[in-house]
Short mmCIF file of C-alpha atoms and ligand atoms in Angstrom, two decimals:
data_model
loop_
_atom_site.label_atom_id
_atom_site.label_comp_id
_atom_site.label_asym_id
_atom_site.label_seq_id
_atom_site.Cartn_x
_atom_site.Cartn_y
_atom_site.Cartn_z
CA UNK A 1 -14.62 -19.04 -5.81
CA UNK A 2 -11.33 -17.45 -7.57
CA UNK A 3 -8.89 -16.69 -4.72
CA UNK A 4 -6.65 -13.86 -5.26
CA UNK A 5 -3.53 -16.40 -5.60
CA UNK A 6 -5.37 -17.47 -8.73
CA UNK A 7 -5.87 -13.98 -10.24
CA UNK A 8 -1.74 -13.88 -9.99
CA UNK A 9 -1.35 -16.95 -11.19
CA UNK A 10 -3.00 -15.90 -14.72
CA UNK A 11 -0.21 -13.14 -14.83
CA UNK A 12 2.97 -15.11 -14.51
CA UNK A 13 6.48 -13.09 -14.07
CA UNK A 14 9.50 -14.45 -15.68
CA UNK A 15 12.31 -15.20 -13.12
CA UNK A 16 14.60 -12.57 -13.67
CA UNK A 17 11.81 -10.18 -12.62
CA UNK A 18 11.70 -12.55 -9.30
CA UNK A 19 14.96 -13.15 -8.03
CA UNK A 20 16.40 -10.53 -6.40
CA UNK A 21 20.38 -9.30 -6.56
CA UNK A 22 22.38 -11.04 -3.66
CA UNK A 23 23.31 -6.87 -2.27
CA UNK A 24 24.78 -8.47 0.99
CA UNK A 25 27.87 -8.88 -1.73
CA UNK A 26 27.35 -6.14 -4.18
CA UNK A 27 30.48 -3.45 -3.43
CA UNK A 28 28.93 -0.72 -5.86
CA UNK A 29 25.70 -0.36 -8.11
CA UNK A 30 25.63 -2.88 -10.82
CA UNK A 31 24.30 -0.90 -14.13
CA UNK A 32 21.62 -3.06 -13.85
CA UNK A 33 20.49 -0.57 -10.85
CA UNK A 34 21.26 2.40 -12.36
CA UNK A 35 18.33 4.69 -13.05
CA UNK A 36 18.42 8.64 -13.89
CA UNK A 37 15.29 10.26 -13.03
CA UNK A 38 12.71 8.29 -14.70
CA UNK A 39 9.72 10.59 -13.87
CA UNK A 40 7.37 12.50 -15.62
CA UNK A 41 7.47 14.88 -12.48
CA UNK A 42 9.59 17.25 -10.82
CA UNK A 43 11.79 15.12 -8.81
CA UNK A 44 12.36 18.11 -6.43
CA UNK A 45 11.73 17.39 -2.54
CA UNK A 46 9.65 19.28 -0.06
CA UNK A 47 10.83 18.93 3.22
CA UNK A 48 9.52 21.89 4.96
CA UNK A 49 7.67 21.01 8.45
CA UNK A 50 4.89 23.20 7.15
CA UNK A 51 4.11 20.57 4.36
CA UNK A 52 3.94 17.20 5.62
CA UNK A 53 1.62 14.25 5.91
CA UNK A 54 -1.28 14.93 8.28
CA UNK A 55 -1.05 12.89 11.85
CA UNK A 56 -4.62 11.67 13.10
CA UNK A 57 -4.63 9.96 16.28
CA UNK A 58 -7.42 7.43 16.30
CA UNK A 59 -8.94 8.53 19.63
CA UNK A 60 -9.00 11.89 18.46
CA UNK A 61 -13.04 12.54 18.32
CA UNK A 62 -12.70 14.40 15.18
CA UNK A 63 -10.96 11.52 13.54
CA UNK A 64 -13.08 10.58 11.06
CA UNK A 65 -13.36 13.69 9.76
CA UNK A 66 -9.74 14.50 9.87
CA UNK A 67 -9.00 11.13 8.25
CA UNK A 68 -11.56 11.86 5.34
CA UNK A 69 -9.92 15.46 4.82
CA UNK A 70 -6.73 13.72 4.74
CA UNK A 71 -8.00 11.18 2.15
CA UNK A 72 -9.37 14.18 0.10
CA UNK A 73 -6.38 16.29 -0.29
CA UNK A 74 -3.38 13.45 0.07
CA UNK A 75 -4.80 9.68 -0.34
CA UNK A 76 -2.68 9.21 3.09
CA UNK A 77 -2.52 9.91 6.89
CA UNK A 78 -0.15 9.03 9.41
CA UNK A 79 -2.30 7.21 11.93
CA UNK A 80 -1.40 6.91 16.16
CA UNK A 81 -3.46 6.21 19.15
CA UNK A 82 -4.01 2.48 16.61
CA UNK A 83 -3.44 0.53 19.71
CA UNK A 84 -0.79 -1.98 17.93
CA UNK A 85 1.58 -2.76 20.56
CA UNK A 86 4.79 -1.56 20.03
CA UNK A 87 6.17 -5.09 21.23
CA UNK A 88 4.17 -6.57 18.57
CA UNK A 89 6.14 -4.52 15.83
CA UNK A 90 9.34 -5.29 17.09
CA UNK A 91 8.69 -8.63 17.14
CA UNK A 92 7.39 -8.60 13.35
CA UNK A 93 10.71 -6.29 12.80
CA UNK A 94 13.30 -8.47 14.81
CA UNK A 95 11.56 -11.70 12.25
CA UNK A 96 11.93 -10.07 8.97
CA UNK A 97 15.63 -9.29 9.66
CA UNK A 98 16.42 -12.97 10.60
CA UNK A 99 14.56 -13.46 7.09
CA UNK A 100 15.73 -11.04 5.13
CA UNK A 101 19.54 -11.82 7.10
CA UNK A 102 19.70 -15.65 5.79
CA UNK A 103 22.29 -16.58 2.86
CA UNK A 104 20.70 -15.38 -0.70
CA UNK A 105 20.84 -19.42 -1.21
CA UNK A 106 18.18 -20.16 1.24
CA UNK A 107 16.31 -17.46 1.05
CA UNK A 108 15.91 -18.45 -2.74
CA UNK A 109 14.08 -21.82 -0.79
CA UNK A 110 11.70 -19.56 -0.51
CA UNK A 111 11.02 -17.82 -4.17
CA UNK A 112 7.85 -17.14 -5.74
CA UNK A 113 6.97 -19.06 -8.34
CA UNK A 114 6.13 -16.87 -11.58
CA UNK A 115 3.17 -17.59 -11.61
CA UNK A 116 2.75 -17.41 -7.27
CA UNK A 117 1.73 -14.49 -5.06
CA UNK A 118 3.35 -15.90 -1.89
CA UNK A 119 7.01 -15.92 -0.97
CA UNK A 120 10.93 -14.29 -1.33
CA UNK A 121 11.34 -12.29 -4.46
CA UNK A 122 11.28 -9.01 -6.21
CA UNK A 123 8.97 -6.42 -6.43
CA UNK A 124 5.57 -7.23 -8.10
CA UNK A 125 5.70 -3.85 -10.18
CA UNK A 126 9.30 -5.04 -11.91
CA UNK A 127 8.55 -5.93 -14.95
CA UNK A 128 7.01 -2.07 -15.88
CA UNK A 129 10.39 -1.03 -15.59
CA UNK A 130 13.58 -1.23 -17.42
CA UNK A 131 16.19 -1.09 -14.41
CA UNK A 132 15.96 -2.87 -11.27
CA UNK A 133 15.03 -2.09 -7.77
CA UNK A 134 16.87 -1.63 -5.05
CA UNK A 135 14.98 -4.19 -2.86
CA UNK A 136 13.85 -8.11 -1.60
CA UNK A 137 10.44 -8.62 -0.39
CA UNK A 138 8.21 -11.56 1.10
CA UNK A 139 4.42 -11.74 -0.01
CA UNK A 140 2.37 -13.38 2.95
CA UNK A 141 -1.37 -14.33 2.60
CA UNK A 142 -2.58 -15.70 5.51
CA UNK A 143 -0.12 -18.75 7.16
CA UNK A 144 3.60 -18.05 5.59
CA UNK A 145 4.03 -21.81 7.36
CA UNK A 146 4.58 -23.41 3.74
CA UNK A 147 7.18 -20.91 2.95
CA UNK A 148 8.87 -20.59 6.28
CA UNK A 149 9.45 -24.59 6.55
CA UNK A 150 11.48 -23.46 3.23
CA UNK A 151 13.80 -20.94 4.87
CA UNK A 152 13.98 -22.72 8.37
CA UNK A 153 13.46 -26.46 8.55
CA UNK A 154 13.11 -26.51 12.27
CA UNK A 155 12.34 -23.33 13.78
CA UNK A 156 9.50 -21.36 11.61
CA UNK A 157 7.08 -21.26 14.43
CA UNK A 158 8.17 -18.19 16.19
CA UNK A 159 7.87 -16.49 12.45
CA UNK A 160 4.45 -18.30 11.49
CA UNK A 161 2.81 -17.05 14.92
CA UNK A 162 4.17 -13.70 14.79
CA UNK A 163 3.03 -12.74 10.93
CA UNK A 164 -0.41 -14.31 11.70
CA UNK A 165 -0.82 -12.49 14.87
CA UNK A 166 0.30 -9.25 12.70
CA UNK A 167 -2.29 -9.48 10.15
CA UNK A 168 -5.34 -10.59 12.56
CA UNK A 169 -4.57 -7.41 14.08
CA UNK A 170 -4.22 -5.41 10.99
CA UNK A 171 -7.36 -6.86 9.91
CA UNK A 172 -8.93 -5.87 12.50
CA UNK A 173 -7.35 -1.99 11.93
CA UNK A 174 -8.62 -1.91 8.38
CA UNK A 175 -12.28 -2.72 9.57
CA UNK A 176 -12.80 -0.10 11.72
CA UNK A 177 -10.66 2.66 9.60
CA UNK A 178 -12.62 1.54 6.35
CA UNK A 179 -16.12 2.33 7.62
CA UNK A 180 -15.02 5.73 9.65
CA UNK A 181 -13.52 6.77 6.01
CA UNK A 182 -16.30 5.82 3.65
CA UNK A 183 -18.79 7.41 6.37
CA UNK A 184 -16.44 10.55 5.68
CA UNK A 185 -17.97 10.99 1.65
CA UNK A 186 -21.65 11.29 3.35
CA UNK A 187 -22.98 9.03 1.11
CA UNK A 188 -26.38 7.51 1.85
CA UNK A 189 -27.02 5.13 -0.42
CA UNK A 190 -27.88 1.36 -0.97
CA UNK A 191 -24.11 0.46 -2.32
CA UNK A 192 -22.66 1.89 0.67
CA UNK A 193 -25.12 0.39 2.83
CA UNK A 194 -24.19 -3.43 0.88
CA UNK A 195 -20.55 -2.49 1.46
CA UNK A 196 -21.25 -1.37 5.22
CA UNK A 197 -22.97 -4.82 5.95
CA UNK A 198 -20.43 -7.00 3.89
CA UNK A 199 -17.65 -5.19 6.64
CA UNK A 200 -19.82 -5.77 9.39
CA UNK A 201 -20.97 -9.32 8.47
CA UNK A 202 -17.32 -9.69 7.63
CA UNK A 203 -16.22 -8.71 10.82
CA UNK A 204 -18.25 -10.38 13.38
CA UNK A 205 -18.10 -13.69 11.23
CA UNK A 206 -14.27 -14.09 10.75
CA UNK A 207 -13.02 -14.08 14.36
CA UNK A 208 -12.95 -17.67 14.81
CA UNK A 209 -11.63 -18.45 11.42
CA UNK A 210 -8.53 -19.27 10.54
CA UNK A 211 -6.99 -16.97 7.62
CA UNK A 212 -5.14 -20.00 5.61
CA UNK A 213 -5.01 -19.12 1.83
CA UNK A 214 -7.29 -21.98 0.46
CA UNK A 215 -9.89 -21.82 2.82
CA UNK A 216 -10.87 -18.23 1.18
CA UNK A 217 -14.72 -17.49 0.86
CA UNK A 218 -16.52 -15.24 -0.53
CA UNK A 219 -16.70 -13.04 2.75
CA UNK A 220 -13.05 -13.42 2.87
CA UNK A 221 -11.22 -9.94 2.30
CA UNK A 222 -8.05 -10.27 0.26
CA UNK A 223 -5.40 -9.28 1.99
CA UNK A 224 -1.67 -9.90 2.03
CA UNK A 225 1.47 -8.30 4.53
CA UNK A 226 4.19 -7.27 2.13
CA UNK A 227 7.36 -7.57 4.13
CA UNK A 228 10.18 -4.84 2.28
CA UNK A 229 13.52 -5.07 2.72
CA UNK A 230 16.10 -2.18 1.14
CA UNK A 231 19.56 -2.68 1.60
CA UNK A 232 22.53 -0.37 2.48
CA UNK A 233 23.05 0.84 -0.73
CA UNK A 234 26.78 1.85 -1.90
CA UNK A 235 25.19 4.45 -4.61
CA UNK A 236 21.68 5.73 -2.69
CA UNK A 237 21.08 8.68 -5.40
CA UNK A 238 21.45 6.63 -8.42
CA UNK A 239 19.09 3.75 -7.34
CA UNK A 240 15.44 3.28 -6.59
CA UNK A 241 14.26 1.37 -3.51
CA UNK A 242 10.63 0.79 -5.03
CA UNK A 243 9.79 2.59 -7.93
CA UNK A 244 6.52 4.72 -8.09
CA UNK A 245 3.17 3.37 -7.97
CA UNK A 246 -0.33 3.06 -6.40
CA UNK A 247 -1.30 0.49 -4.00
CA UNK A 248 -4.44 -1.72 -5.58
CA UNK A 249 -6.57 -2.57 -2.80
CA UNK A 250 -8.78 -0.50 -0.48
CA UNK A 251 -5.94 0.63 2.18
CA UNK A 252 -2.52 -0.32 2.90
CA UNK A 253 -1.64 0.17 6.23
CA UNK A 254 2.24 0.22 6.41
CA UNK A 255 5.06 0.04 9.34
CA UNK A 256 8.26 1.78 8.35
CA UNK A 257 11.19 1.10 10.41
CA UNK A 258 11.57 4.40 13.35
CA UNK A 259 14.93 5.42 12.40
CA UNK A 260 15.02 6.01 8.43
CA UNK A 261 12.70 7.85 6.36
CA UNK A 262 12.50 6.43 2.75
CA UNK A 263 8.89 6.51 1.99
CA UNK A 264 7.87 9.28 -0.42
CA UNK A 265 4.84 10.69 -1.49
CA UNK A 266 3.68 12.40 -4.63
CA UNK A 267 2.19 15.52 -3.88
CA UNK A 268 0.48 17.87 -6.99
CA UNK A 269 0.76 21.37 -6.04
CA UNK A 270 -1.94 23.76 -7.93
CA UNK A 271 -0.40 26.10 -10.43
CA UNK A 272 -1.04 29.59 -11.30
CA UNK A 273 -4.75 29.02 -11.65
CA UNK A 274 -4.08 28.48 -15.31
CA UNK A 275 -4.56 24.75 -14.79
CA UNK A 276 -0.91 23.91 -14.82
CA UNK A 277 0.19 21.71 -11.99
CA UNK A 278 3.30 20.59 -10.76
CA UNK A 279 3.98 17.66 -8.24
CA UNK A 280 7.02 17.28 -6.07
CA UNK A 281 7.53 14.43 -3.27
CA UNK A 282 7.13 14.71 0.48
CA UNK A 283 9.13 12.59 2.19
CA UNK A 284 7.21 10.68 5.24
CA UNK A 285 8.94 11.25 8.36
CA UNK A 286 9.05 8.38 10.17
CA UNK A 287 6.57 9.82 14.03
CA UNK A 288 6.93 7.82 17.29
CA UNK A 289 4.42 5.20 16.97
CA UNK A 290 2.51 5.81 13.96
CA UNK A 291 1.41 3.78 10.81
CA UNK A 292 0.66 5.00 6.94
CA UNK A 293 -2.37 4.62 6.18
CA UNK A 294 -2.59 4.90 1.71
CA UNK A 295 -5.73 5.06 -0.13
CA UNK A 296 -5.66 2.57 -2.89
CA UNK A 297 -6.88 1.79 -6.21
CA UNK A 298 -10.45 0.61 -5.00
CA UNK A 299 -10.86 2.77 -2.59
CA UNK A 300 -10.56 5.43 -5.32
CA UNK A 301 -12.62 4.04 -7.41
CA UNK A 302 -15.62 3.64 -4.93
CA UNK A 303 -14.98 7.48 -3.93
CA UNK A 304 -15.97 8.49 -7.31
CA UNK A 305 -12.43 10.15 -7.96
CA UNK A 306 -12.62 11.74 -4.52
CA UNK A 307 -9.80 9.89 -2.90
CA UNK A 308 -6.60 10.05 -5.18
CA UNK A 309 -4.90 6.56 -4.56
CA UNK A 310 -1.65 8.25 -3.65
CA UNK A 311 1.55 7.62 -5.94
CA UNK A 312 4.15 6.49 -3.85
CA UNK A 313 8.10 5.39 -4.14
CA UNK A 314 10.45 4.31 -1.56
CA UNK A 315 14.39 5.97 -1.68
CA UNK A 316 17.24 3.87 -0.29
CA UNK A 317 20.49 4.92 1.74
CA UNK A 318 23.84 4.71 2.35
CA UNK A 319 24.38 3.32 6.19
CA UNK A 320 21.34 1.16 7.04
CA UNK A 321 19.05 -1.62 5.96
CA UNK A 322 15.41 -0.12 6.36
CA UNK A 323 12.40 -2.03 6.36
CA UNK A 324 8.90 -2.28 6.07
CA UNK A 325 5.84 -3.92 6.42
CA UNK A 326 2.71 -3.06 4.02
CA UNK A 327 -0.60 -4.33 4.67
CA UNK A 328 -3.04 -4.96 1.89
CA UNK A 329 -6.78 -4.62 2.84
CA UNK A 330 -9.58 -4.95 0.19
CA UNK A 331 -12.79 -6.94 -0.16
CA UNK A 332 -13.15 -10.52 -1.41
CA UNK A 333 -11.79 -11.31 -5.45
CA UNK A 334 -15.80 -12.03 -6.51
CA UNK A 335 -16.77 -8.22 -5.08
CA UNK A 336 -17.96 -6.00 -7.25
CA UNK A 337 -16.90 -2.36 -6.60
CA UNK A 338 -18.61 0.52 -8.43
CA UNK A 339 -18.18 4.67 -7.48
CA UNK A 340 -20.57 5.19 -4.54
CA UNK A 341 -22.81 8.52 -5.73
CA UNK A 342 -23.65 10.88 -3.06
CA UNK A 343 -25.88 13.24 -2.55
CA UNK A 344 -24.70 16.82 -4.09
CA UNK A 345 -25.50 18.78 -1.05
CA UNK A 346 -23.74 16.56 1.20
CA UNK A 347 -19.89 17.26 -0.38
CA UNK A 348 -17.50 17.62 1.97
CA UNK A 349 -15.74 20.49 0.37
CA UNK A 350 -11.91 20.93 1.48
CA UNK A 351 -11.27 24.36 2.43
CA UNK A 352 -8.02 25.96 1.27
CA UNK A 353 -7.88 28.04 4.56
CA UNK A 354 -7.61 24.22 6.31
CA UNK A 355 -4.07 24.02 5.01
CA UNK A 356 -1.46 25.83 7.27
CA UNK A 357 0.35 27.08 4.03
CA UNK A 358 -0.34 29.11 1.39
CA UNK A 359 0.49 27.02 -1.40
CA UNK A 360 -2.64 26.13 -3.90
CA UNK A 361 -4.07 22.52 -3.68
CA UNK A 362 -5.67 22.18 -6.62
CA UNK A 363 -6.29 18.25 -6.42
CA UNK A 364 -8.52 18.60 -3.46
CA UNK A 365 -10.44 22.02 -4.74
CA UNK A 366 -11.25 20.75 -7.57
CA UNK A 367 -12.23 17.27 -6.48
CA UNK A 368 -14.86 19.02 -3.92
CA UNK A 369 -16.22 21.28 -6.42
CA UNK A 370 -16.41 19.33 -8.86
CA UNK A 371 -20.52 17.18 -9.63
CA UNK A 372 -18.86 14.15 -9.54
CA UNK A 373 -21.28 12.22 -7.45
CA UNK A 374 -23.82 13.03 -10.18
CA UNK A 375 -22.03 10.87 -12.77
CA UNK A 376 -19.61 7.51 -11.70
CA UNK A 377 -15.95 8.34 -13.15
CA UNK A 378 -15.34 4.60 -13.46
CA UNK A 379 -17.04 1.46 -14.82
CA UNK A 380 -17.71 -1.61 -11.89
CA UNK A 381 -15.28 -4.09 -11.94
CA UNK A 382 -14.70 -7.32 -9.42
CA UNK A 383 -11.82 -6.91 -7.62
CA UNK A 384 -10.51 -10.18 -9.29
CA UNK A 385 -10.87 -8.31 -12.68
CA UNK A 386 -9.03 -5.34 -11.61
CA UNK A 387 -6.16 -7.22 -9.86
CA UNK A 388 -5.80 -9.08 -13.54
CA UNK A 389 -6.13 -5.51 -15.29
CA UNK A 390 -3.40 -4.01 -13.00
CA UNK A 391 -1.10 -6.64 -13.44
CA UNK A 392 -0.90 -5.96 -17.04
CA UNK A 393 -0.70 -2.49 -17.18
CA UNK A 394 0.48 -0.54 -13.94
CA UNK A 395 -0.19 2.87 -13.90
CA UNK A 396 -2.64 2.37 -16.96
CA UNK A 397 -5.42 0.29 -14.85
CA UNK A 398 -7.44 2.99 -13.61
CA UNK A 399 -7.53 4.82 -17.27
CA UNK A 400 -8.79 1.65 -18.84
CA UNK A 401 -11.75 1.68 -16.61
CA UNK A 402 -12.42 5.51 -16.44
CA UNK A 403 -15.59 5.81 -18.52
CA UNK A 404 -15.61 9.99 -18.26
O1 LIG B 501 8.71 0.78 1.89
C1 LIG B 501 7.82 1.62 1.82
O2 LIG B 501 7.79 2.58 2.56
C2 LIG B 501 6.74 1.50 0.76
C3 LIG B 501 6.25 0.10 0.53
C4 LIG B 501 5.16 0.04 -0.47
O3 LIG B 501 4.78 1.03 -1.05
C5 LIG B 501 4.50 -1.24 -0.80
O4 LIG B 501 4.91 -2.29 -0.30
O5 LIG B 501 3.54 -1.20 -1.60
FE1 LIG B 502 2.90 0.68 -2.07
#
């Protein structure tokens, strides 16, 4: 049974895509960190109140179809009423800044290996990109015990319970948002049905288990808690925190620090009806309580096209550290995901009129018009395959399995 360590470990990173720049001592941006808008895109920001991510409390009882319309038009929703306690996130907070605080010599204790998934060390996406980023993380799977005997010889404990109680929790998130959003497409099908049971066998099964990396199975979801640290920064507008991309697995639930907003989201606007469009990014203000929930690669994928996996980057600034803490939820590395085709009557078909502005949004119009659930948009794949196919080419992966 491949474990998900294993389909990283057939992509190996060379070290100087790992280690990350000491920046406790770095006085100004080393070239190195220099990058001049590197996107495609406009670059331009929207930060009108009007235009913002939508907030769905969880208790709401037209949640599920307020998360699915926020799926539809932005692959992302802030999320409250999740019932994480706030204690809980402090805790995980107040941990991650005695990691992320230790010496750049012990923290190195900790480094990924190049060909590892777990540990201290850059970002993942690094090696797509010619300058670097602006940012240390720490890749957890299950128990960081191995790791954090690295960092603190006596004294990991507090961290190991913490991160595991963290991710039980998130897990437990993740399996009730992930049915409430697929039950959003309406589709009726046998897939659906297989992926419905899998979460519910899943669920009920995996209480009393114990989450430690090699004891994966094949009802196992892979999931991992992406710890992100971004430095003070002496040059903010002339470096990149985490440079775009998509998330790979099913949903990312993420934590962002309260008090700074760096996470950005790639919005495309509609253009003049001739087709055109334009995208700008909308920053995500950090709202009392709530999580990001993203729409990844898979979940895409299984939507037929009907979720965008949202592009996403993460700005730095000039007066505090920010962090934050992404959850990866998807199902085991043997799954096999395929587009889920719906019944054509049953669309849910975004209505411009939904959106309190009067700009076009031509990614969800066109999504709910279009007979996509007559045809899939993508080939299946295991989620072990597509983890190996995203490794080697980024923002390319989803392309190389479009079939239409
Ligand atoms: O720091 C953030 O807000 C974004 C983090 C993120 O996108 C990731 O870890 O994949
Ligand atoms: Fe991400």
């Amino acid at each position: 049974m491949a474990t998900l360590s294993e389909a990283y470990r057939d992509n190996p990173l060379l070290p100087h895509h790992i280690i990350p720049l000491d920046f406790w001592s770095a006085r100004s941006l080393p070239e190195s960190h220099v990058w001049t808008q590197p996107e495609s895109f406009s670059s331009g920001e929207f930060s009108g109140e009007w235009f913002s991510l939508p907030v769905v409390d969880l208790t709401d009882p037209d949640a599920p179809e307020l998360m699915g319309r926020a799926c539809q038009s932005w692959g992302a929703f802030q999320l409250t009423g999740h019932g994480i306690p706030v204690k809980l996130k402090e805790e995980v907070e107040a941990e991650a800044r005695r990691l992320f605080g230790l010496p750049t010599e012990q923290k190195l204790k900790a480094l990924r290996s190049p060909g590892g998934a777990t540990g201290y060390g850059a970002a993942r996406i690094s090696p797509f990109f010619q300058k670097y980023m602006w940012h240390e993380g720490f890749t957890i799977m299950g128990s960081p015990e191995d790791h954090a005997r690295e960092l603190w010889p006596h004294g990991y404990q507090r961290f190991c319970e913490v991160m595991e109680t963290y991710q039980k929790q998130m897990k437990t998130l993740a399996e009730k948002l992930l049915p409430t959003i697929l039950k959003s497409l309406n589709i009726h099908n046998q897939e659906q049905q297989v992926l419905l049971n899998w979460l519910s066998t899943n669920t009920s099964s995996s209480s009393t288990s114990k989450s430690k990396e090699n004891t994966i199975t094949s009802t196992t979801p892979c999931t991992a808690l992406q710890l992100n640290s971004y430095p003070s920064c002496p040059d903010p507008n002339r470096a990149m925190g985490l440079a775009p991309h998509t998330d790979t697995f099913l949903l990312t639930i993420l934590h962002q620090t309260q008090t700074d907003a760096g996470l950005q989201i790639r919005k495309e606007l509609g253009g003049g009806g001739g087709g055109e469009t334009a995208a700008v990014w909308v920053p995500v203000r950090p709202v009392a309580g709530a999580l990001v929930v993203n729409v990844g690669d898979l979940l895409h994928i299984m939507s037929n096209g009907r979720f965008p996996s949202v592009v996403h980057r993460a700005v730095v600034n000039q007066t505090r550290q920010r962090l934050s803490f992404a959850y990866f939820y998807g199902p085991p590395t043997d799954f096999t995901v395929s587009p889920l085709l719906s019944d054509h009557n049953n669309m849910m078909i975004i209505n411009k009129s939904d959106h309190h502005h009067n700009l076009m949004i031509s990614s969800s119009t066109a999504r709910g018009q279009r007979p996509l659930d007559v045809l899939p948009l993508y080939r299946s794949v295991t989620v072990k395959e597509y983890v190996g196919i995203k490794a080697k080419n980024l923002d390319k992966a989803l392309s190389l399995i479009r079939i239409i």
